Coordinates of C-alpha atoms and ligand atoms in Angstrom, one line a residue:
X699 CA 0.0 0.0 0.0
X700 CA 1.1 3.4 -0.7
X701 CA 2.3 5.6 2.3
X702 CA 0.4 8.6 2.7
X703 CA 2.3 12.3 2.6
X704 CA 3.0 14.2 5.7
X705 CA 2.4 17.7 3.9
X706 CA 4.0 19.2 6.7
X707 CA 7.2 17.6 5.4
X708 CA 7.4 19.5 2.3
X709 CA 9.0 22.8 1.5
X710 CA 6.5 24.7 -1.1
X711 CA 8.7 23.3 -4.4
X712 CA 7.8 19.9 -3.0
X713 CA 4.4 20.6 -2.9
X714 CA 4.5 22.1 -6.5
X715 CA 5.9 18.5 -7.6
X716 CA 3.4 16.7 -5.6
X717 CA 0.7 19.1 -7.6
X718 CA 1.8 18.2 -10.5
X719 CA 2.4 14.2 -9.6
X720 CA -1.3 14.7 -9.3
X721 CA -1.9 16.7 -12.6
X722 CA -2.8 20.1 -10.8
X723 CA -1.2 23.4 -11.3
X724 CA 1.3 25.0 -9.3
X725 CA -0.9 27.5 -8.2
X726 CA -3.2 25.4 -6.0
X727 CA 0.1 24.0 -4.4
X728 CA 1.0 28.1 -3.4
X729 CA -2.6 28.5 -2.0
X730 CA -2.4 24.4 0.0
X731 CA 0.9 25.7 1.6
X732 CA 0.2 28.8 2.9
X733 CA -3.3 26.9 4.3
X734 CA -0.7 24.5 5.7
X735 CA 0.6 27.2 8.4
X736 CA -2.2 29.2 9.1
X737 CA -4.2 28.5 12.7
X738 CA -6.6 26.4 11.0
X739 CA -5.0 24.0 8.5
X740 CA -7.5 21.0 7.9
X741 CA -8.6 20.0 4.7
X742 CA -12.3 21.0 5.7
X743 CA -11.4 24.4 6.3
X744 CA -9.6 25.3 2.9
X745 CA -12.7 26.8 1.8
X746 CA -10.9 28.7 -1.5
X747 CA -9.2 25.8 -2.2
X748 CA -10.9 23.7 -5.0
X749 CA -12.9 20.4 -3.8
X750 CA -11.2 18.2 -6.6
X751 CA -7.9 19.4 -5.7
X752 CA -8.9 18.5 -1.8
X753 CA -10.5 14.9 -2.1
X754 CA -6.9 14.2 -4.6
X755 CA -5.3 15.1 -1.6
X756 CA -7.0 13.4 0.9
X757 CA -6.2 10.6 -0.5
X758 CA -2.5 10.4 -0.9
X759 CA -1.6 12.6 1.8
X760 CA -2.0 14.0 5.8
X761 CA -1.8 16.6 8.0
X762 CA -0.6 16.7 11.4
X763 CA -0.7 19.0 14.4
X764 CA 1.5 18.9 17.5
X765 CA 0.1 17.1 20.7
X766 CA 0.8 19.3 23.6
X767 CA 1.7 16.3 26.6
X768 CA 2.6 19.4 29.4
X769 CA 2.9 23.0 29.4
X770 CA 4.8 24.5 32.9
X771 CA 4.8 27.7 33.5
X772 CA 7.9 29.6 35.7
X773 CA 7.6 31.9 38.4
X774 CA 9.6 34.0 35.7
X775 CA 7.2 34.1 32.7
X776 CA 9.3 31.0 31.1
X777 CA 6.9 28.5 29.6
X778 CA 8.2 24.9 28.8
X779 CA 5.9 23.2 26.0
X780 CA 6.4 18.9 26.3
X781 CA 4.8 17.5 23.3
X782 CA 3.9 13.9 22.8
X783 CA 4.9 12.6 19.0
X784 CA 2.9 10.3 17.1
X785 CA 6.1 7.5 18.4
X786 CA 5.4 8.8 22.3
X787 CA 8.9 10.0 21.8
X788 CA 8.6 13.5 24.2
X789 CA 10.5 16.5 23.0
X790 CA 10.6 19.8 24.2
X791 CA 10.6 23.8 23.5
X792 CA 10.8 26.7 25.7
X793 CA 9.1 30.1 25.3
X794 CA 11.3 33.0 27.2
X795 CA 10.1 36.0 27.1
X796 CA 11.8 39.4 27.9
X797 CA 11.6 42.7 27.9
X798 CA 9.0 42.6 25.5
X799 CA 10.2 40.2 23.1
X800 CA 9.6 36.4 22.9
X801 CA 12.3 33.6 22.2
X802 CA 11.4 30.3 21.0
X803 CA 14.0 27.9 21.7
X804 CA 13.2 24.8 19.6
X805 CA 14.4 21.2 19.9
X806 CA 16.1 19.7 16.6
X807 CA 16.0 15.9 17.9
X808 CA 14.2 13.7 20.4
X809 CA 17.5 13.1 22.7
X810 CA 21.1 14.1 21.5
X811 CA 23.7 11.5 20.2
X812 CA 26.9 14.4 20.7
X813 CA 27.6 13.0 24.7
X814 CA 28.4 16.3 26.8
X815 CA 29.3 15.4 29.7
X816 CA 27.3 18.7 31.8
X817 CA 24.2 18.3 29.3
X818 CA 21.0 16.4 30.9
X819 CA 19.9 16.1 27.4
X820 CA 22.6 13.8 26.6
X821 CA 21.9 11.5 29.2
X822 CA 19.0 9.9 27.3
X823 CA 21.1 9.6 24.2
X824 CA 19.7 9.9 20.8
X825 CA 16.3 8.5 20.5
X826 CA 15.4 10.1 16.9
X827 CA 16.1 13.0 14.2
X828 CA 12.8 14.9 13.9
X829 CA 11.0 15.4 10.8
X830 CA 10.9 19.0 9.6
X831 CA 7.5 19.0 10.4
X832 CA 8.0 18.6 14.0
X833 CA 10.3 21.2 14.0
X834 CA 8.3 23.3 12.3
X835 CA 5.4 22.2 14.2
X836 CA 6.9 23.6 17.5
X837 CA 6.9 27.2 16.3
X838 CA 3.3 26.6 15.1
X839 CA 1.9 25.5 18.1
X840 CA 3.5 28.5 20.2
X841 CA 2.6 31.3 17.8
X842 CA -1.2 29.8 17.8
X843 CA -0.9 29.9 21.3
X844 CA 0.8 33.1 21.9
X845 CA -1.5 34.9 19.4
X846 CA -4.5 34.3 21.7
X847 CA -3.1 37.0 23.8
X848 CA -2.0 39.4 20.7
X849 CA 2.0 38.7 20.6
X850 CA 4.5 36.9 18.5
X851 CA 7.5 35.3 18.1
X852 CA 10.4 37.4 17.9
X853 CA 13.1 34.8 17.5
X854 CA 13.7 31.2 17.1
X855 CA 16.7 29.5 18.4
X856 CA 17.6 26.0 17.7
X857 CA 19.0 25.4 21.6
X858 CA 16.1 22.9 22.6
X859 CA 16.9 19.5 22.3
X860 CA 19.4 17.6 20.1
X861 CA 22.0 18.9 17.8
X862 CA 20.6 20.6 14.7
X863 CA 23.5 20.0 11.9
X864 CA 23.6 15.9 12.9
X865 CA 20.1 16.3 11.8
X866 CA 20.9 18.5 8.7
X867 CA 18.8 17.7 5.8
X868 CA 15.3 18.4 8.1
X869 CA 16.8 21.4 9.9
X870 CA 17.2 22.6 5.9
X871 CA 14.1 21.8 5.2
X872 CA 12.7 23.4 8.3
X873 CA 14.6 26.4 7.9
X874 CA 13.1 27.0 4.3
X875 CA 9.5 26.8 5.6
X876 CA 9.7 29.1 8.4
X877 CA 11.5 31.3 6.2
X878 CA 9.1 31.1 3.2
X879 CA 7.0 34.3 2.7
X880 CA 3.9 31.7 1.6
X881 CA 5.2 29.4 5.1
X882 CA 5.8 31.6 8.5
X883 CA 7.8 34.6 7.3
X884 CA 10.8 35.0 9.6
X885 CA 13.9 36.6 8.1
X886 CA 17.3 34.9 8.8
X887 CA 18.3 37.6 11.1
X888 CA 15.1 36.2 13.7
X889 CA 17.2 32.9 13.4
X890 CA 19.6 30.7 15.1
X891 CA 21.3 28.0 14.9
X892 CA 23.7 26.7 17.6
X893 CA 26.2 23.4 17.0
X894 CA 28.4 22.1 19.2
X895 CA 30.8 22.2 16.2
X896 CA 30.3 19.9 13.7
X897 CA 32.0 21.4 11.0
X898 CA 31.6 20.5 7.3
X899 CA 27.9 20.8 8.1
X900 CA 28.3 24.4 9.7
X901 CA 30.3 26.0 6.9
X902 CA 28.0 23.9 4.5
X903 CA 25.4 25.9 6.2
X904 CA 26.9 29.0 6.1
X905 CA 27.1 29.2 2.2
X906 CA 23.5 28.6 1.8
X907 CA 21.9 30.7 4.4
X908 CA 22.6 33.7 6.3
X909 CA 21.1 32.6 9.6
X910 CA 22.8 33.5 12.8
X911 CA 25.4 31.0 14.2
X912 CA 25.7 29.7 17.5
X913 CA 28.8 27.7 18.7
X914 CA 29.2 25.8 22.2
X915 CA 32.8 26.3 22.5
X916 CA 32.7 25.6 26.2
X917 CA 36.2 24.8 26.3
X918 CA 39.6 26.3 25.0
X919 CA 41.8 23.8 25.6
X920 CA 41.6 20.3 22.7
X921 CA 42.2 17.8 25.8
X922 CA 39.5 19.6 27.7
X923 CA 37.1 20.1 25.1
X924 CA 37.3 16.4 24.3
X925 CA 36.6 15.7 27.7
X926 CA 33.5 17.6 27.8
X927 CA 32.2 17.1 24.4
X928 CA 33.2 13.9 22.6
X929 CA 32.5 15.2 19.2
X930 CA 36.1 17.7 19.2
X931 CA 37.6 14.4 19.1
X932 CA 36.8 14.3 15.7
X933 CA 36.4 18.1 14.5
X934 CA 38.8 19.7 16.8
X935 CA 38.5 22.9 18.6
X936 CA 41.5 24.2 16.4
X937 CA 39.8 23.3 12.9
X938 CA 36.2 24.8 14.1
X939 CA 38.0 28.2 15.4
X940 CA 40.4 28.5 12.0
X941 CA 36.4 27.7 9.6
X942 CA 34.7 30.5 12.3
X943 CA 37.6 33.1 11.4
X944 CA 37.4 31.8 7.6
X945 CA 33.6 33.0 7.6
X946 CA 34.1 35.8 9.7
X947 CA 36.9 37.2 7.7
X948 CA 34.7 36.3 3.9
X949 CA 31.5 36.9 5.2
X950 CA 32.0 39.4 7.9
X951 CA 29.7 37.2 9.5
X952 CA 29.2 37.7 13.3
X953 CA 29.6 34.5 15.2
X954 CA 27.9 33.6 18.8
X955 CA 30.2 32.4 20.8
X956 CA 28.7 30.1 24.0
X957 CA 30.6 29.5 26.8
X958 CA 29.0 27.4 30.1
X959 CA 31.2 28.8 33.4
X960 CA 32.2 25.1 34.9
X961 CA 33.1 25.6 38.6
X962 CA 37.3 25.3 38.9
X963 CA 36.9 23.4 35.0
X964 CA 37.0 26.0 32.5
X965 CA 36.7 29.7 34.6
X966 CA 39.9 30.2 35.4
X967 CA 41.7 33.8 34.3
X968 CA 43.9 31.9 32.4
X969 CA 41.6 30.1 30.3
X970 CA 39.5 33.5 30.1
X971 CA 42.8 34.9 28.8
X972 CA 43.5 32.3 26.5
X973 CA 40.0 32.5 25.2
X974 CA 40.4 36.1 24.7
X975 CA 43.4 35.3 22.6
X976 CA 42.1 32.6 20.5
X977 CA 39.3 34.8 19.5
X978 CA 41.6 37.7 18.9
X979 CA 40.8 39.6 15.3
X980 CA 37.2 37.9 14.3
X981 CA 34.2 39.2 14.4
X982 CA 32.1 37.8 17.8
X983 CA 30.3 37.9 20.3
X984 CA 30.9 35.9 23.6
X985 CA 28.0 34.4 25.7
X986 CA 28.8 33.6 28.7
X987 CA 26.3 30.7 29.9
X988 CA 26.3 30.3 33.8
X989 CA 25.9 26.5 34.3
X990 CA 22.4 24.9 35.0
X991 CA 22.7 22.4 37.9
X992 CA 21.5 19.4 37.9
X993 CA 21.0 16.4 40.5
X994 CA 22.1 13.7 38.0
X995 CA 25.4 15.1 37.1
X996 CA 28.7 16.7 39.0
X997 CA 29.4 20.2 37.4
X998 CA 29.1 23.2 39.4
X999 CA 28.2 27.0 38.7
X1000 CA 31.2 29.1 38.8
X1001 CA 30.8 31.4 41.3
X1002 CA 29.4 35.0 40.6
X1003 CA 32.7 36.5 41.7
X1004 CA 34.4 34.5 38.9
X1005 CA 32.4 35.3 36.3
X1006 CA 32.2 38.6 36.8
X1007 CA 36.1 38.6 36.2
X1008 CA 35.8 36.0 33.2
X1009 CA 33.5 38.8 31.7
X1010 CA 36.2 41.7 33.0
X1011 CA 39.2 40.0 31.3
X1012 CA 37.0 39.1 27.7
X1013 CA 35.8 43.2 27.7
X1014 CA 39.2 44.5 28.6
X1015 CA 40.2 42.3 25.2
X1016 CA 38.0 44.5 23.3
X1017 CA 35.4 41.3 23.1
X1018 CA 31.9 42.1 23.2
X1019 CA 30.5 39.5 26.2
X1020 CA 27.2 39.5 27.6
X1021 CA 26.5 36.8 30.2
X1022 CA 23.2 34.8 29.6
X1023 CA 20.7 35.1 32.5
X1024 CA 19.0 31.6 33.5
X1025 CA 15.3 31.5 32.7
X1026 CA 13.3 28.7 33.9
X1027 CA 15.5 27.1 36.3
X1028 CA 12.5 25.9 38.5
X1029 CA 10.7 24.0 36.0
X1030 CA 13.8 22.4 34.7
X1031 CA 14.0 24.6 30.9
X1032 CA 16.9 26.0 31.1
X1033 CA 19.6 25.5 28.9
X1034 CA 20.7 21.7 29.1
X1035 CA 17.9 21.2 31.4
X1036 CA 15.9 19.5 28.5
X1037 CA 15.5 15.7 29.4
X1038 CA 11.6 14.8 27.6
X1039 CA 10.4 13.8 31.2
X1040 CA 13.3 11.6 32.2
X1041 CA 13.2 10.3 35.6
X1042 CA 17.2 9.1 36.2
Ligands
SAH895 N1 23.5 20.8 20.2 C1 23.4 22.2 20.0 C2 22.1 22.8 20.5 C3 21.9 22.6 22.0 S1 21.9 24.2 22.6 C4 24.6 22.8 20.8 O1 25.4 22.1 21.4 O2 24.8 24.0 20.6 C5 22.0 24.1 24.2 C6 23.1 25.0 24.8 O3 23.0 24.8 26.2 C7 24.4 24.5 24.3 O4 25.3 25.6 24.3 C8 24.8 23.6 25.5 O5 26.2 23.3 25.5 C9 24.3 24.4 26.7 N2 24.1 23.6 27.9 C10 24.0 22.2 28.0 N3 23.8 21.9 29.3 C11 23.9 23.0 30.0 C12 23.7 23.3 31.4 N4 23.5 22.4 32.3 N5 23.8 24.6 31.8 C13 24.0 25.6 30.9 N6 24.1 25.4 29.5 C14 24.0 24.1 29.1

């Protein structure tokens, strides 16, 4: 038997092929996407859409909706979203919302193959790549929901769950549909993208799009980064840094650099010095990330003191360094706090 289409799946050239697959023109395709990622998107409900065109449809093809499994709410405005997938795989996203703006941090995989050690995410390993259409169907689900009480989504960052480029072709085809003017309409600057360095795919990435970039550097030392994040082992720390200064000098890109503050690990002045020096000359900006504690793992904050003059040493090297509040620490969304429900 055939298997039915996820229309969700497809970027709006897709759709234009499927059209035609079906001997329909084009121009139904333009009006079935933009239905697709509207509030209401069930076949029923395309009322300009033509009834032939819709009962073709119905039969070849689907169209799915996220299933909300928890929503928590944080004494600080944070909202975590847990949605069930159609595999009871759990994945999360996190709404943060400041000064007026809303951040969508989205989740890329259920789990995360990469193995950091500090990262709560990891400790579930991979379970599965996500289909564009569950990334996508994140952003959905939060700007129906965030509509209701007249705002929008400012930004999107890929920060949830799971590491976008392993899971490069639907992060591709996800970017293109929140991008399209027909799909959601952000521009690439509303965009980001963060990798804990896996290269070829990140200056793969870089030539096709202009979205921001995000790197968890986290360590500035090869033995130390491979201690903390397996994957430098095979793109080292050295090769991601020279490919970051490659697109920084070509493209006069800015790059986000993320930085967790381990506790007597990584905080010391001299690795804030060295840091300052390996990012000498290309265009950055540091983020320092105080570290989420968790229970199930050994890592400690730095202390406030220390990162304070972590910050002091990066500024007085002409870096621009902001350091990144936590948001949602008491209902567990904060940055590599994201475990789908996990009980250790
Ligand atoms: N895999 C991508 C996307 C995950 S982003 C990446 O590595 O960039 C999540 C960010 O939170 C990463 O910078 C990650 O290193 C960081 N992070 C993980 N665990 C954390 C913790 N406990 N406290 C603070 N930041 C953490």
């Amino acid at each position: 038997m055939l298997d039915l289409i996820n229309l969700k799946n497809l970027t709006l050239p897709e759709l234009k092929e499927l059209a035609a697959s079906i001997n329909e023109p084009a121009s139904k395709a333009d009006q079935l996407f933009s239905h697709l990622y509207r509030p209401t998107s069930k076949f029923c409900q395309m009322h300009n859409i033509s009834r032939k065109f819709l009962s073709k449809l119905n039969k070849i093809s689907f169209i799915t909706e996220m299933l909300l499994h928890k929503r928590e709410i944080s004494d600080d405005g944070t909202i975590k979203y847990a949605f069930k997938l159609a595999d009871d795989n759990i994945i999360e996203s996190v709404l943060i919302p400041s000064n007026g703006r809303n951040t969508l941090c989205i989740s890329a995989q259920a789990g995360c193959a990469m193995g950091c050690k500090f990262c709560l995410t990891s400790t579930i390993g991979l379970k599965r790549n996500l289909q564009s259409s569950e990334i996508v169907g994140q952003v959905l689900f939060v700007i129906k929901e965030v509509k209701t009480i007249h705002q929008h989504i400012n930004n999107i960052v890929f920060m949830g769950m799971g590491e976008p480029l392993a899971n490069y072709e639907n992060t591709l085809k996800a970017l293109e549909i929140l991008q399209d003017e027909k799909g959601l309409g952000f521009s690439d600057r509303k965009i980001t993208i963060s990798t804990c360095g896996i290269t070829p795919k990140l200056m793969e990435l870089a030539k096709i799009s202009n979205v921001n970039l995000a790197i968890s550097l986290h360590a500035i030392d090869e033995a130390m980064r491979t201690e903390l994040m397996p994957i430098n082992k095979k793109y080292p720390l050295k090769d991601l840094l020279a490919n970051c200064r490659e697109l920084s000098a070509e493209q006069g890109r800015q790059i986000l650099i993320e930085y967790i503050l381990l506790k007597g690990i990584n905080d010391s002045e001299a690795d804030a010095a060295c840091l300052a020096k390996q990012l000498k000359g290309f265009n950055c900006k540091i983020n320092l990330i105080p570290y989420n504690e968790t229970p199930d793992l050994p890592y400690k904050q730095s202390s406030p003191e220390t990162t304070q003059k972590f910050m002091d040493i990066l500024c007085k090297s002409g870096h621009l360094t902001i350091i990144r509040h936590s948001r949602g620490n008491d209902i567990s969304a904060a940055c590599g706090q994201l475990a789908g429900q996990l009980k250790l």
